[in-house]
Coordinates of C-alpha atoms and ligand atoms in Angstrom, one line a residue:
X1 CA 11.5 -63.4 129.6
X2 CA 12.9 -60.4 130.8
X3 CA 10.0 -59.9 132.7
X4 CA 10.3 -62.7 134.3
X5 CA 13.5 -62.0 135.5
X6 CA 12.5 -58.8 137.0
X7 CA 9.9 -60.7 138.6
X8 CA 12.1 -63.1 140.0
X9 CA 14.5 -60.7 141.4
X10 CA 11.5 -59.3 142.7
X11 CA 10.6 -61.7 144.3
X12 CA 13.9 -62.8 145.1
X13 CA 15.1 -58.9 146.8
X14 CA 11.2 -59.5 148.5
X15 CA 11.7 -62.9 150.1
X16 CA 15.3 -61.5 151.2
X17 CA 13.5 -58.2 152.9
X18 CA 10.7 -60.4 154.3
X19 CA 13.7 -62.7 155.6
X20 CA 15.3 -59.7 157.3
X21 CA 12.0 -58.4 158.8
X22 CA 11.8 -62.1 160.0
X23 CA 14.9 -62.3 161.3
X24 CA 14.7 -58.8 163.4
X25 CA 11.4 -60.0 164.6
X26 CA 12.8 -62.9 166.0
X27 CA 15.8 -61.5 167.0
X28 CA 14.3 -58.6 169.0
X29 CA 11.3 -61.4 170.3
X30 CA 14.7 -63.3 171.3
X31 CA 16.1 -60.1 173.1
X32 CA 12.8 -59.4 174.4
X33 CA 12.5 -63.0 176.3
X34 CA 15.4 -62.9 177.1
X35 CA 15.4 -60.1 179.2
X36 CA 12.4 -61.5 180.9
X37 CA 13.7 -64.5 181.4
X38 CA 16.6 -63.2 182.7
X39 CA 15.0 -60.4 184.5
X40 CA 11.0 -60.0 184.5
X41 CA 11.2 -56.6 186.5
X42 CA 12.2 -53.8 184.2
X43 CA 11.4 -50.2 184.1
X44 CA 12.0 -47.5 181.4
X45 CA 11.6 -43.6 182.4
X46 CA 11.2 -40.9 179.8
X47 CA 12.8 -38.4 181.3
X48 CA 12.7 -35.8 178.8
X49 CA 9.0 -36.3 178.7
X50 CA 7.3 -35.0 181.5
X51 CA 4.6 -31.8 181.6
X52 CA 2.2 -32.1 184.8
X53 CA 3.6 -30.9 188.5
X54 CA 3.8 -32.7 191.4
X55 CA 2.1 -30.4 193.3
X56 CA 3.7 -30.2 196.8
X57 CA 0.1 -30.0 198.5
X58 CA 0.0 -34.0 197.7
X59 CA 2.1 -33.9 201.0
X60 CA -0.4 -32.5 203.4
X61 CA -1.1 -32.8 206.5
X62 CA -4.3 -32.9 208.3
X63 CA -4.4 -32.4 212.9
X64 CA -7.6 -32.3 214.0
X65 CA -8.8 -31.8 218.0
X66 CA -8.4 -35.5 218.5
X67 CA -6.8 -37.9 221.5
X68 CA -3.6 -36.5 221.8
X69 CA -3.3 -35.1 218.2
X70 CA -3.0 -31.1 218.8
X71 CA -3.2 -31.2 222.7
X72 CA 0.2 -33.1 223.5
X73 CA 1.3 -33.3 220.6
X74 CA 1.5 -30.1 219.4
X75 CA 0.4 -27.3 222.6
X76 CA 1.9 -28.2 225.8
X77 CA 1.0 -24.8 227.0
X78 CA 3.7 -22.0 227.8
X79 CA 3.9 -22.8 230.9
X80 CA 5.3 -26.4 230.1
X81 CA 8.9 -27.5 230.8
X82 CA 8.6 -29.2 227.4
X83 CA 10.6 -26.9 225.6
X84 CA 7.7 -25.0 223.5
X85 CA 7.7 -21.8 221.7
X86 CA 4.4 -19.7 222.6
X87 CA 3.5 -23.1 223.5
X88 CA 4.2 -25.1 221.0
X89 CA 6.4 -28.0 221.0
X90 CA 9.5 -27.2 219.9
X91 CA 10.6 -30.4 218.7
X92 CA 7.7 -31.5 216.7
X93 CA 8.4 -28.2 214.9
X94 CA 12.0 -29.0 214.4
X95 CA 10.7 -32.5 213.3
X96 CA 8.5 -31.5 210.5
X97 CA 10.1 -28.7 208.7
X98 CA 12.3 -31.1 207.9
X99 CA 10.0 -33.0 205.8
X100 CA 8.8 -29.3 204.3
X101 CA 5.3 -29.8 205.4
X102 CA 3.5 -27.7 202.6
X103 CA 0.0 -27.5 204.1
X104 CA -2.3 -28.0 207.4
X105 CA -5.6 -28.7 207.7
X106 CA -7.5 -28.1 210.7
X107 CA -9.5 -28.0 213.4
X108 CA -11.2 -31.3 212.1
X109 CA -12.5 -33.6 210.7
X110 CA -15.9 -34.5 212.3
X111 CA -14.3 -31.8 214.7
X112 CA -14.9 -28.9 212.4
X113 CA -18.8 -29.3 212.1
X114 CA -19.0 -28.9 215.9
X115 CA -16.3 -26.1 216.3
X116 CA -17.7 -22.6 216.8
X117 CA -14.2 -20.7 216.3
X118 CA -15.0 -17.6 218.3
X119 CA -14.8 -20.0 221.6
X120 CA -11.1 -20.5 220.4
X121 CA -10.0 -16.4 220.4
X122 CA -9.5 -14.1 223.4
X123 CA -8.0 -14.4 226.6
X124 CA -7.0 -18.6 227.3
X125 CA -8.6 -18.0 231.0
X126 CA -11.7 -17.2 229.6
X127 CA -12.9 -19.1 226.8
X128 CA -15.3 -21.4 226.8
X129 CA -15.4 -25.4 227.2
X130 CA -16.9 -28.0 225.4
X131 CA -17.3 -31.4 225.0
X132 CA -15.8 -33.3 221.6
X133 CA -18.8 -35.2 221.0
X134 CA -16.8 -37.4 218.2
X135 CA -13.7 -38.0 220.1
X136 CA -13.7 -39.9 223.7
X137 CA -16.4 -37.4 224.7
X138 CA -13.4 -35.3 226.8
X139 CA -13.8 -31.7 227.8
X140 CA -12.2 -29.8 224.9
X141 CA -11.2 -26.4 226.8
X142 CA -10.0 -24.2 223.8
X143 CA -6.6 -23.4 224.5
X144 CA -5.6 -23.9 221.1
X145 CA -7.3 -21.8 218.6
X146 CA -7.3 -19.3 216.0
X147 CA -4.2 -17.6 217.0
X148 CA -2.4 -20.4 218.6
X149 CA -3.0 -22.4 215.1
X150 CA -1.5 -19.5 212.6
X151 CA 1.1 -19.3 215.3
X152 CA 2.0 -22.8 214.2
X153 CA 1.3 -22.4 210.7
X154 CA 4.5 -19.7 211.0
X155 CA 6.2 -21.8 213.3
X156 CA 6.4 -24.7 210.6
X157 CA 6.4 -22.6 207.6
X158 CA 3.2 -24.2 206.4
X159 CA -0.2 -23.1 204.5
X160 CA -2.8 -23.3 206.6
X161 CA -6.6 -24.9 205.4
X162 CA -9.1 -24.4 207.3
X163 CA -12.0 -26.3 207.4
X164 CA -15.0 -24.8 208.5
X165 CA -18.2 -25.5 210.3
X166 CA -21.5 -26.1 207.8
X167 CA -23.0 -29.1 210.0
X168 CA -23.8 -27.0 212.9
X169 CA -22.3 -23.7 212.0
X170 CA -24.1 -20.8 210.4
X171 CA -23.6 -18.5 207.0
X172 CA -22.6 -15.8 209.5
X173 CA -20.0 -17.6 211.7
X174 CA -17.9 -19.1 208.5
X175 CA -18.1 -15.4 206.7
X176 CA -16.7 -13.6 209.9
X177 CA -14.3 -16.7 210.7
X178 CA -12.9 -15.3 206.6
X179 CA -13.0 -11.7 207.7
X180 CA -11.3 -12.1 211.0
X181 CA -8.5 -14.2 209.4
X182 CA -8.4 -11.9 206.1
X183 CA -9.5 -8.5 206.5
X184 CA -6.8 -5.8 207.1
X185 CA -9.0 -2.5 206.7
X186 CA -11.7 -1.2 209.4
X187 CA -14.7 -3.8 210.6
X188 CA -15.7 -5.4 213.5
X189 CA -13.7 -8.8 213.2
X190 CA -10.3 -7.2 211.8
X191 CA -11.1 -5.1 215.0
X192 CA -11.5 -8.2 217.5
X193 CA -8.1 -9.6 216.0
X194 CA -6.3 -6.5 216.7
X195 CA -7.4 -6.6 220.5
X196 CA -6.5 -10.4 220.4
X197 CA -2.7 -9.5 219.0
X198 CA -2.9 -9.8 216.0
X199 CA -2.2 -6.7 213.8
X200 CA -1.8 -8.1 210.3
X201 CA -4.6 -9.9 208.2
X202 CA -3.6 -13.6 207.5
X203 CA -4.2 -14.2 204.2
X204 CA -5.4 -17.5 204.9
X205 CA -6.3 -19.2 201.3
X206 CA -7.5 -22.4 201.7
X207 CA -11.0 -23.2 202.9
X208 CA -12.9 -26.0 203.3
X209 CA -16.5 -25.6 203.2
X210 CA -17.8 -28.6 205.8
X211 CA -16.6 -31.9 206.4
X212 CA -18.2 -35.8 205.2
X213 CA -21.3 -33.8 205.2
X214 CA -23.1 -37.1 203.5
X215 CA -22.4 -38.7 207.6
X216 CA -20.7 -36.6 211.0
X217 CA -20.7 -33.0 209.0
X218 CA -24.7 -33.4 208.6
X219 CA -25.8 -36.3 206.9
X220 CA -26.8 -34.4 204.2
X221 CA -27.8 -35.9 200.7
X222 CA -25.5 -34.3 198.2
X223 CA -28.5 -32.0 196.7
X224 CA -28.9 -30.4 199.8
X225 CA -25.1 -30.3 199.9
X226 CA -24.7 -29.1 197.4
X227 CA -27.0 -26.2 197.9
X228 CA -25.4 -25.4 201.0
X229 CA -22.2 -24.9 199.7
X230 CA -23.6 -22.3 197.2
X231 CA -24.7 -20.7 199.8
X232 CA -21.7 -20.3 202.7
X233 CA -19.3 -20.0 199.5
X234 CA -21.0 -16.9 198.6
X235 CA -20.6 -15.2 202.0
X236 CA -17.0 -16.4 201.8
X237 CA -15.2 -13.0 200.9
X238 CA -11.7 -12.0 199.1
X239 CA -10.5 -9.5 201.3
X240 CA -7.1 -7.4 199.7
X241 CA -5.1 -10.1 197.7
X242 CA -6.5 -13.4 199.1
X243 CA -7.9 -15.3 196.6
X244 CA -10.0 -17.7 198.7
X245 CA -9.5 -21.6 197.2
X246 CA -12.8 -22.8 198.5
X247 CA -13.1 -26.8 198.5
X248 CA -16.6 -28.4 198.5
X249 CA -16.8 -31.2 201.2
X250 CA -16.8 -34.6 198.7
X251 CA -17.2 -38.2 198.5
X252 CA -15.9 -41.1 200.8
X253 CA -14.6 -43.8 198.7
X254 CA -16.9 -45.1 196.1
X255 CA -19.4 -43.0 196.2
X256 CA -19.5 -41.5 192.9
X257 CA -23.3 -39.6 193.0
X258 CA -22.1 -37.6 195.0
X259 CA -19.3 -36.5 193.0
X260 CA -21.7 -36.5 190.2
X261 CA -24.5 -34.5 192.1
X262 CA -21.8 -31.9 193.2
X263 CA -19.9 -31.4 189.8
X264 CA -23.3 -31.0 188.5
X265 CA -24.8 -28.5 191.1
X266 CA -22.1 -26.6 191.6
X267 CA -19.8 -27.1 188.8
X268 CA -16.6 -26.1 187.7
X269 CA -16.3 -22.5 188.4
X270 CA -17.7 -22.8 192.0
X271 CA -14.8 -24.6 193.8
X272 CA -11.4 -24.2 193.6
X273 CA -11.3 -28.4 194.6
X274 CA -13.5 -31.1 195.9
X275 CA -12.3 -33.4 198.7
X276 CA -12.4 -37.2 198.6
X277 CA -11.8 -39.3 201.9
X278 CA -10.4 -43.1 201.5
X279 CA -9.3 -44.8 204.5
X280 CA -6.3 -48.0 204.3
X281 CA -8.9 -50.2 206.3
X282 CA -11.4 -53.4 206.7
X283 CA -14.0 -51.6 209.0
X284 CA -15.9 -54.7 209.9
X285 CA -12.3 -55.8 210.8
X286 CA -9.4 -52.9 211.4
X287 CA -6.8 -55.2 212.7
X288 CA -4.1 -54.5 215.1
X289 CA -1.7 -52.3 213.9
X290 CA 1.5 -54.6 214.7
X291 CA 0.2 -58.1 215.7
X292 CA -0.7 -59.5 212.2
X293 CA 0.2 -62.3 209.8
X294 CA 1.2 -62.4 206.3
X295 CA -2.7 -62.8 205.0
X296 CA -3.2 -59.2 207.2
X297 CA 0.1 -57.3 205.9
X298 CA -0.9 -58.7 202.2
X299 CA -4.7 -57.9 202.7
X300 CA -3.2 -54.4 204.0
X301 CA -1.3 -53.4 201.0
X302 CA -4.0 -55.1 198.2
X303 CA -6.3 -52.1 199.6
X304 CA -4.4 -49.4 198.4
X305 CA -5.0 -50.8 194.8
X306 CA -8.4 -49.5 195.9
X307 CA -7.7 -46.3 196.2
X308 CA -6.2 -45.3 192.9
X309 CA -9.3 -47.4 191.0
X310 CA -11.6 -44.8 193.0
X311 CA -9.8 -41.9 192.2
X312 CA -9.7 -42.5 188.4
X313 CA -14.0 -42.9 188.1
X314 CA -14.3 -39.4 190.2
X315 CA -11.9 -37.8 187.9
X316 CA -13.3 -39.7 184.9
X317 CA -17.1 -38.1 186.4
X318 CA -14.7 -34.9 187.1
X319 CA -13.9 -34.7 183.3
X320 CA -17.6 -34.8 182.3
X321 CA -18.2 -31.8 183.7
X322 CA -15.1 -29.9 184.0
X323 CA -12.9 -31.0 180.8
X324 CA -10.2 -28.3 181.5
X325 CA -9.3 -29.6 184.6
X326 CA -10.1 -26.6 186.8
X327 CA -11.1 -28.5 189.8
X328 CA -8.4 -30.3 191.9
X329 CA -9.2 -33.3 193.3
X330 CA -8.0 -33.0 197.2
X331 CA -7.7 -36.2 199.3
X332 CA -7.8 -34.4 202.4
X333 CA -8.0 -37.4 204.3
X334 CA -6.0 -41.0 203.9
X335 CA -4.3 -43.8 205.6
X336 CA -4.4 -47.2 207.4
X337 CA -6.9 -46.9 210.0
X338 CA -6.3 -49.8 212.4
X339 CA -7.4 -51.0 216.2
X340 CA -6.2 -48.5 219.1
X341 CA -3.7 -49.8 220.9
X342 CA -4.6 -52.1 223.7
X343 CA -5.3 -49.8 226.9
X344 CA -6.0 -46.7 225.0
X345 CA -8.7 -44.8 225.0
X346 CA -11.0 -46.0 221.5
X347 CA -11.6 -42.4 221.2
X348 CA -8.5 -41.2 220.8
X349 CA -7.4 -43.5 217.5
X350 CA -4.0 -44.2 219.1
X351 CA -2.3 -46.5 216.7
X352 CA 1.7 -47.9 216.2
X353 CA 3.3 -47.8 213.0
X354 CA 5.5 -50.5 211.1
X355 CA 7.0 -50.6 207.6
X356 CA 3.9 -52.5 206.3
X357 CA 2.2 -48.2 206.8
X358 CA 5.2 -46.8 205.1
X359 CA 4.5 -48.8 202.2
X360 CA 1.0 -47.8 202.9
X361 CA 2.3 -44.4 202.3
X362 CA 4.9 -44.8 199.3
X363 CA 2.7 -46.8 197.5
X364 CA -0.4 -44.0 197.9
X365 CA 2.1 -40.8 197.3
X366 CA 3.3 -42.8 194.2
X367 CA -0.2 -42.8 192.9
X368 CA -1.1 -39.4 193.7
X369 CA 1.6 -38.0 191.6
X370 CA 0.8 -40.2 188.8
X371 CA -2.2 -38.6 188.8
X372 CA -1.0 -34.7 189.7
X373 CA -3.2 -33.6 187.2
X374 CA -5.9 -33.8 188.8
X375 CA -4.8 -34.3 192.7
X376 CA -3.7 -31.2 193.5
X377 CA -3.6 -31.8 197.3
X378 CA -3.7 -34.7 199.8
X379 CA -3.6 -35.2 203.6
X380 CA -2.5 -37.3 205.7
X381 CA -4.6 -38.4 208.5
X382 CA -3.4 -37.8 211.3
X383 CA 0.3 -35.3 211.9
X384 CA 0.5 -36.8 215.5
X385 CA -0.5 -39.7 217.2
X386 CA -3.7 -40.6 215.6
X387 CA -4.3 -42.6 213.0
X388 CA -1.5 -43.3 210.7
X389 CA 0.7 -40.8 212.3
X390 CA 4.2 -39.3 211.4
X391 CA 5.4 -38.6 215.4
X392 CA 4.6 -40.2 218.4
X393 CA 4.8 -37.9 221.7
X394 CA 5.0 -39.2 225.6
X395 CA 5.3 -36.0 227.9
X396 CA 8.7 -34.8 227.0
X397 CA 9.4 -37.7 224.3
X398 CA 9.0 -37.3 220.8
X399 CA 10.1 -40.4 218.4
X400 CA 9.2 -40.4 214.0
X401 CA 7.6 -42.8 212.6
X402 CA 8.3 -45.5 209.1
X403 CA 5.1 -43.2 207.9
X404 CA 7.3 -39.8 208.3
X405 CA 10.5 -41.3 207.5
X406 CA 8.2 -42.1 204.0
X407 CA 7.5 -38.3 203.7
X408 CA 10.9 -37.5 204.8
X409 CA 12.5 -39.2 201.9
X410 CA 9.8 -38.3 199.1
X411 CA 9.5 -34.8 199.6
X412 CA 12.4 -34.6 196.4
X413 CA 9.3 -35.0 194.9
X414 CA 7.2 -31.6 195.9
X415 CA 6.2 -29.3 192.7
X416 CA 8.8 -31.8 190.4
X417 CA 7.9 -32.5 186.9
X418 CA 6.1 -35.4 186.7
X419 CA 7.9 -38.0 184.6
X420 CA 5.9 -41.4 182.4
X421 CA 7.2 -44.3 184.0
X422 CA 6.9 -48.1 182.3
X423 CA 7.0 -50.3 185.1
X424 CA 6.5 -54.5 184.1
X425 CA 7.0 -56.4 187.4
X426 CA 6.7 -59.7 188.7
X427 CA 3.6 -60.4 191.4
X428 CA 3.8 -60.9 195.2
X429 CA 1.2 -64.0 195.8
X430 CA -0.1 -65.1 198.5
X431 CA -2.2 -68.7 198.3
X432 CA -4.5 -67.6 195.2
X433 CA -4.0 -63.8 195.1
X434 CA -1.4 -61.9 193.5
X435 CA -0.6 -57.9 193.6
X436 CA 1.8 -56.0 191.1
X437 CA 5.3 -56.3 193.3
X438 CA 6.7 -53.3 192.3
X439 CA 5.4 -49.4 192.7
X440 CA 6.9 -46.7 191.3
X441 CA 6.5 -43.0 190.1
X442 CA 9.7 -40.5 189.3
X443 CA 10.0 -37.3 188.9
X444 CA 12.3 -34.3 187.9
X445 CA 13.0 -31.6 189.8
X446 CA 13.8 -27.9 189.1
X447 CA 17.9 -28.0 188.9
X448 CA 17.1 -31.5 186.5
X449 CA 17.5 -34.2 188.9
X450 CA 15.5 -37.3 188.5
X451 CA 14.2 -39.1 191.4
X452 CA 12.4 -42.4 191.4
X453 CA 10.6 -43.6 194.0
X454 CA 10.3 -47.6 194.6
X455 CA 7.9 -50.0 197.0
X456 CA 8.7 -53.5 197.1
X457 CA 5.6 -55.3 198.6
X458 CA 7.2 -58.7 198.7
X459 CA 7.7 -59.5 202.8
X460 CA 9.8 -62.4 201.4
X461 CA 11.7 -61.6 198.1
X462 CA 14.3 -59.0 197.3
X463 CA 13.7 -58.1 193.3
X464 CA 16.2 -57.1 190.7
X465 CA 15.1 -54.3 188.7
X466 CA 16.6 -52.8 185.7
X467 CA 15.7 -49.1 184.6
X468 CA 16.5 -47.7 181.5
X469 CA 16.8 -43.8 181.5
X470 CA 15.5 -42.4 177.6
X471 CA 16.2 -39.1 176.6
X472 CA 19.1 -37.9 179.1
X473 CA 22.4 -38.7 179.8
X474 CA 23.2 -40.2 183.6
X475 CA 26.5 -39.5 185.4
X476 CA 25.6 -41.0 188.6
X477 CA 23.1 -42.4 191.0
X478 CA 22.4 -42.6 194.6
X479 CA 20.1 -43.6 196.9
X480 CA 18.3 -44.4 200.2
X481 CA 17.0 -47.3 201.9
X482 CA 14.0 -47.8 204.5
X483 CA 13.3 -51.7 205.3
X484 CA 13.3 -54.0 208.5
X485 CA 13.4 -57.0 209.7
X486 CA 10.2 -57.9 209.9
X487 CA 6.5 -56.7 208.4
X488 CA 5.4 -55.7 211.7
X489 CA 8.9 -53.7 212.6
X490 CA 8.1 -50.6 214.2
X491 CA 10.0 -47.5 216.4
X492 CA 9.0 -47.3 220.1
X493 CA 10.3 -44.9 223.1
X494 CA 12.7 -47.5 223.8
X495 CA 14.3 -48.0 220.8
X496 CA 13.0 -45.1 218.3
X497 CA 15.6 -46.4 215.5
X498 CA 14.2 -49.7 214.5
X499 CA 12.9 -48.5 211.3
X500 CA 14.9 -46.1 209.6
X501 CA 16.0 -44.8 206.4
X502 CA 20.1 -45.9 205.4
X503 CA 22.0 -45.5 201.9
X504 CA 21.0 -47.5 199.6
X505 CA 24.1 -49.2 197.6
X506 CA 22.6 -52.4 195.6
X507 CA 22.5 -49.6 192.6
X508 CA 24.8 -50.1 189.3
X509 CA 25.4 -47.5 186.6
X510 CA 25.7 -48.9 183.3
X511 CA 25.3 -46.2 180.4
X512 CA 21.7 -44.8 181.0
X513 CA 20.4 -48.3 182.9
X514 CA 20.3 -49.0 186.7
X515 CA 20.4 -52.2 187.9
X516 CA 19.2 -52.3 191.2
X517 CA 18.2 -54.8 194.3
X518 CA 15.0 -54.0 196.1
X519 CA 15.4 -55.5 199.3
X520 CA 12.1 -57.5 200.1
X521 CA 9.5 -55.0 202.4
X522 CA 11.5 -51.7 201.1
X523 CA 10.6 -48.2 200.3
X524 CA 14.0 -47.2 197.8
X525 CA 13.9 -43.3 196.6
X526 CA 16.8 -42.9 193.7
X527 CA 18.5 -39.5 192.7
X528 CA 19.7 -39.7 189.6
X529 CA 22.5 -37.2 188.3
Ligands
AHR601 O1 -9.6 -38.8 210.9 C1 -10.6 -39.2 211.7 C2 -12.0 -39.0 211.2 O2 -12.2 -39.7 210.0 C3 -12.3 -37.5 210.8 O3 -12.7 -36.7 211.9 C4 -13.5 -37.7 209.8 O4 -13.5 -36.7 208.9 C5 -13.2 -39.1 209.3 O5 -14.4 -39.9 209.3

């Protein structure tokens, strides 16, 4: 019988484990719904877990020789009384080395594969003119070049990336462009740059070699692309120390045989990076950029959701071919890309900017450092009053934009450790669709502060979000706000501070979790102590 006994108690200590387990289970499925009934948002950061950089290039900028992007916006000439240094706006300057602008590209866009850079060097009086073809067919008269864009480069503190001509250029013209900019010993184009002022080789690094050369940079199939990237790469020199970080003209959007054709072709130890374009827009239907509905702002912000989807097949066709990750992926060109404004000239892209772009931007920057592994550089298109710009300029005027106040308050963010975030979030629906309400990515940075960086896409609902900090202890927590109104609030000459970033205070401390109210429409960046 004693058996028996044992067996019982056996059973007995089992059904009494089994009873535990049971009562856990249900305790911590309890807990569980609870919390999501009480509170469906909830996010949970690892903050002891991070490995990949943010790479500060993700903040980018890209000015081409557009409307009034670079003339007006950024040369007024020396002789302006806009106050200017070597003519150069002064306050635009001021304006974005606040925001730590790590990078420019330049001169274009579907600029660069008509621009023939020797027209832009010399004497002002005596260079050439041409007309920009692409952009409101205007006399483009050369003022600012070469010199007068390292001069900025300086002036801002900036990397320059330089996009060269492969649609209309030549082999020759891009390799001397490199030695003129790079070469400090004796030749003929460090020569020419001496007698044009400049003593010093520049160094510069990164080169792009064409632009959209599947449409304005050629309309080229990506074989013969391909191919002629081999080829101008090859006559792009080091000169001294300058490693060249060559990037191969890519895809637009969803077009992922190009990407494939190109990683094949000229695979992984041919480029330094391969560009992708994706513009925020409905091109049989851009919209107005501040007279739009609820179903516009909602269609809007559902197309961003587009973009990271993209990104993840190239870099899955990336990863095929290059495994180790030695090519970054650089979106050299994004944003909302909407009507001009009314009386404009189409050609010039001239469009406002409201909160419903800055969430436009927090919700792309957010997925580009999620995905720093492989997007090692982004750009925003465009600096200065085109496209989804960051400063507006009339004459003497100069007023920021939601888009840089966006930029202003995520740059905590340049070359931080990447942290995993959890996000679970309600949805903002509209009639039968629905999008994530929440976006978030966080990040810590080199003295060990954490900063999280929040969208709410709701027009209509504030949402309460707790976060739960794992692996570090939190002493305190602040933040900032930028919200409005309404979806289409924007900044204008008159009143320049509609839209602008204040301190966030609807944050709790409790142990390691925040509790926190997203206003609805909000971009919230945390800092975390
Ligand atoms: O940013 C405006 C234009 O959009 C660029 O010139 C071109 O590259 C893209 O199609």
């Amino acid at each position: 019988m004693g058996h028996i006994k044992n067996w019982r108690s056996l059973s007995g200590q089992r059904m009494a484990v089994g009873l535990i387990v049971v009562l856990i289970m249900t305790f911590a499925i309890g807990v569980d719904s609870l919390v999501s009934a009480e509170n469906p948002n909830t996010l949970i950061i690892n903050a002891d877990q991070g490995t990949e950089t943010i790479s500060r290039h993700i903040y980018g900028h890209f000015s081409e020789h557009l409307g009034h992007c670079i003339y007006g916006g950024y040369w007024v000439g020396e002789d302006s009384p806009i106050p200017n240094v070597r003519g150069i706006r002064t306050d635009v300057v001021e304006a974005l080395k606040k925001i730590n602008i790590p990078n420019l590209r330049w001169p274009g866009g579907c600029f660069a594969d008509e621009y023939h850079w020797r027209d832009g060097i010399g004497p002002r009086s005596e260079r050439p003119k041409m007309i920009n073809t692409h952009w409101g067919g205007v006399t483009e008269d050369n003022s600012f070049g070469t010199h007068e864009f390292m001069d900025l480069c300086e002036q801002l503190g900036t990397e320059p990336y330089i996009c060269g001509n492969v649609g209309s250029g030549t082999v020759e013209e891009m390799s001397k462009w490199v030695e003129y900019l790079n070469f400090d010993g004796i030749s003929p184009m460090a020569e020419e740059r001496r007698k044009n002022g400049q003593e010093k080789a520049w160094g510069v690094k990164y080169w792009g070699v064409g632009n959209e050369n599947w449409g304005c940079g050629g309309n080229m199939t990506p074989e013969f692309y391909a191919d002629q990237y081999r080829r101008y790469a090859t006559y792009c020199r080091n000169y001294g120390d300058s490693r060249l970080l060559k990037i191969a003209g890519g895809p637009s959007d969803e077009d992922y045989n190009w990407t494939e054709v190109l990683m094949k072709k000229i695979g992984p130890r041919g480029m330094w990076g391969m560009s992708m374009h994706y513009y925020t827009t409905n091109w049989s239907n851009k919209g107005s950029a501040t007279v739009f509905d609820e179903r516009a702002y909602f269609d809007v912000l559902a197309r961003c959701f587009k973009i990271p989807k993209a990104i993840d097949k190239h870099m899955n066709i990336m990863d095929k071919y290059d495994p180790e990750k030695r090519v970054a992926l650089v979106i050299d060109e994004w944003g909302t890309w909407f009507d001009v404004e009314p009386g404009t000239n189409p050609g010039f892209l001239f469009q406002q900017n409201t909160i419903r772009d800055a969430l436009v931007a927090g919700i792309h920057l957010n997925e580009f450092n999620k995905r720093c592994e492989r997007v090692r550089m982004a750009n925003i298109a465009q600096t200065i009053n085109v496209l989804q710009a960051l400063i507006f300029t009339e004459d003497e005027k100069m007023i920021l934009t939601p888009t840089y106040h966006v930029f202003e308050m995520y740059k905590v963010h340049h070359d931080a450790t990447l942290l995993p975030a959890d996000l679970r979030c309600v949805d903002y629906t509209l009639d039968d669709d629905k999008l994530p309400a929440l976006n978030v990515s966080a990040s810590k940075d080199k003295e060990g502060k954490i900063h999280i960086s929040l969208c709410n896409l709701d027009p209509n609902k504030s949402a309460k979000l707790d976060c739960e900090l794992r692996g570090t202890k939190v002493k305190k927590v602040s933040g900032r706000v930028l919200t409005a109104s309404a979806i289409n609030a924007h900044n204008t000459f008159e009143k320049p501070d509609v839209v602008k970033p204040a301190e966030f205070k609807d944050v709790k401390l409790s142990g390691s979790t925040l509790t926190m109210t997203l206003p609805a429409k909000s971009v919230v960046v945390l800092e975390v102590e």
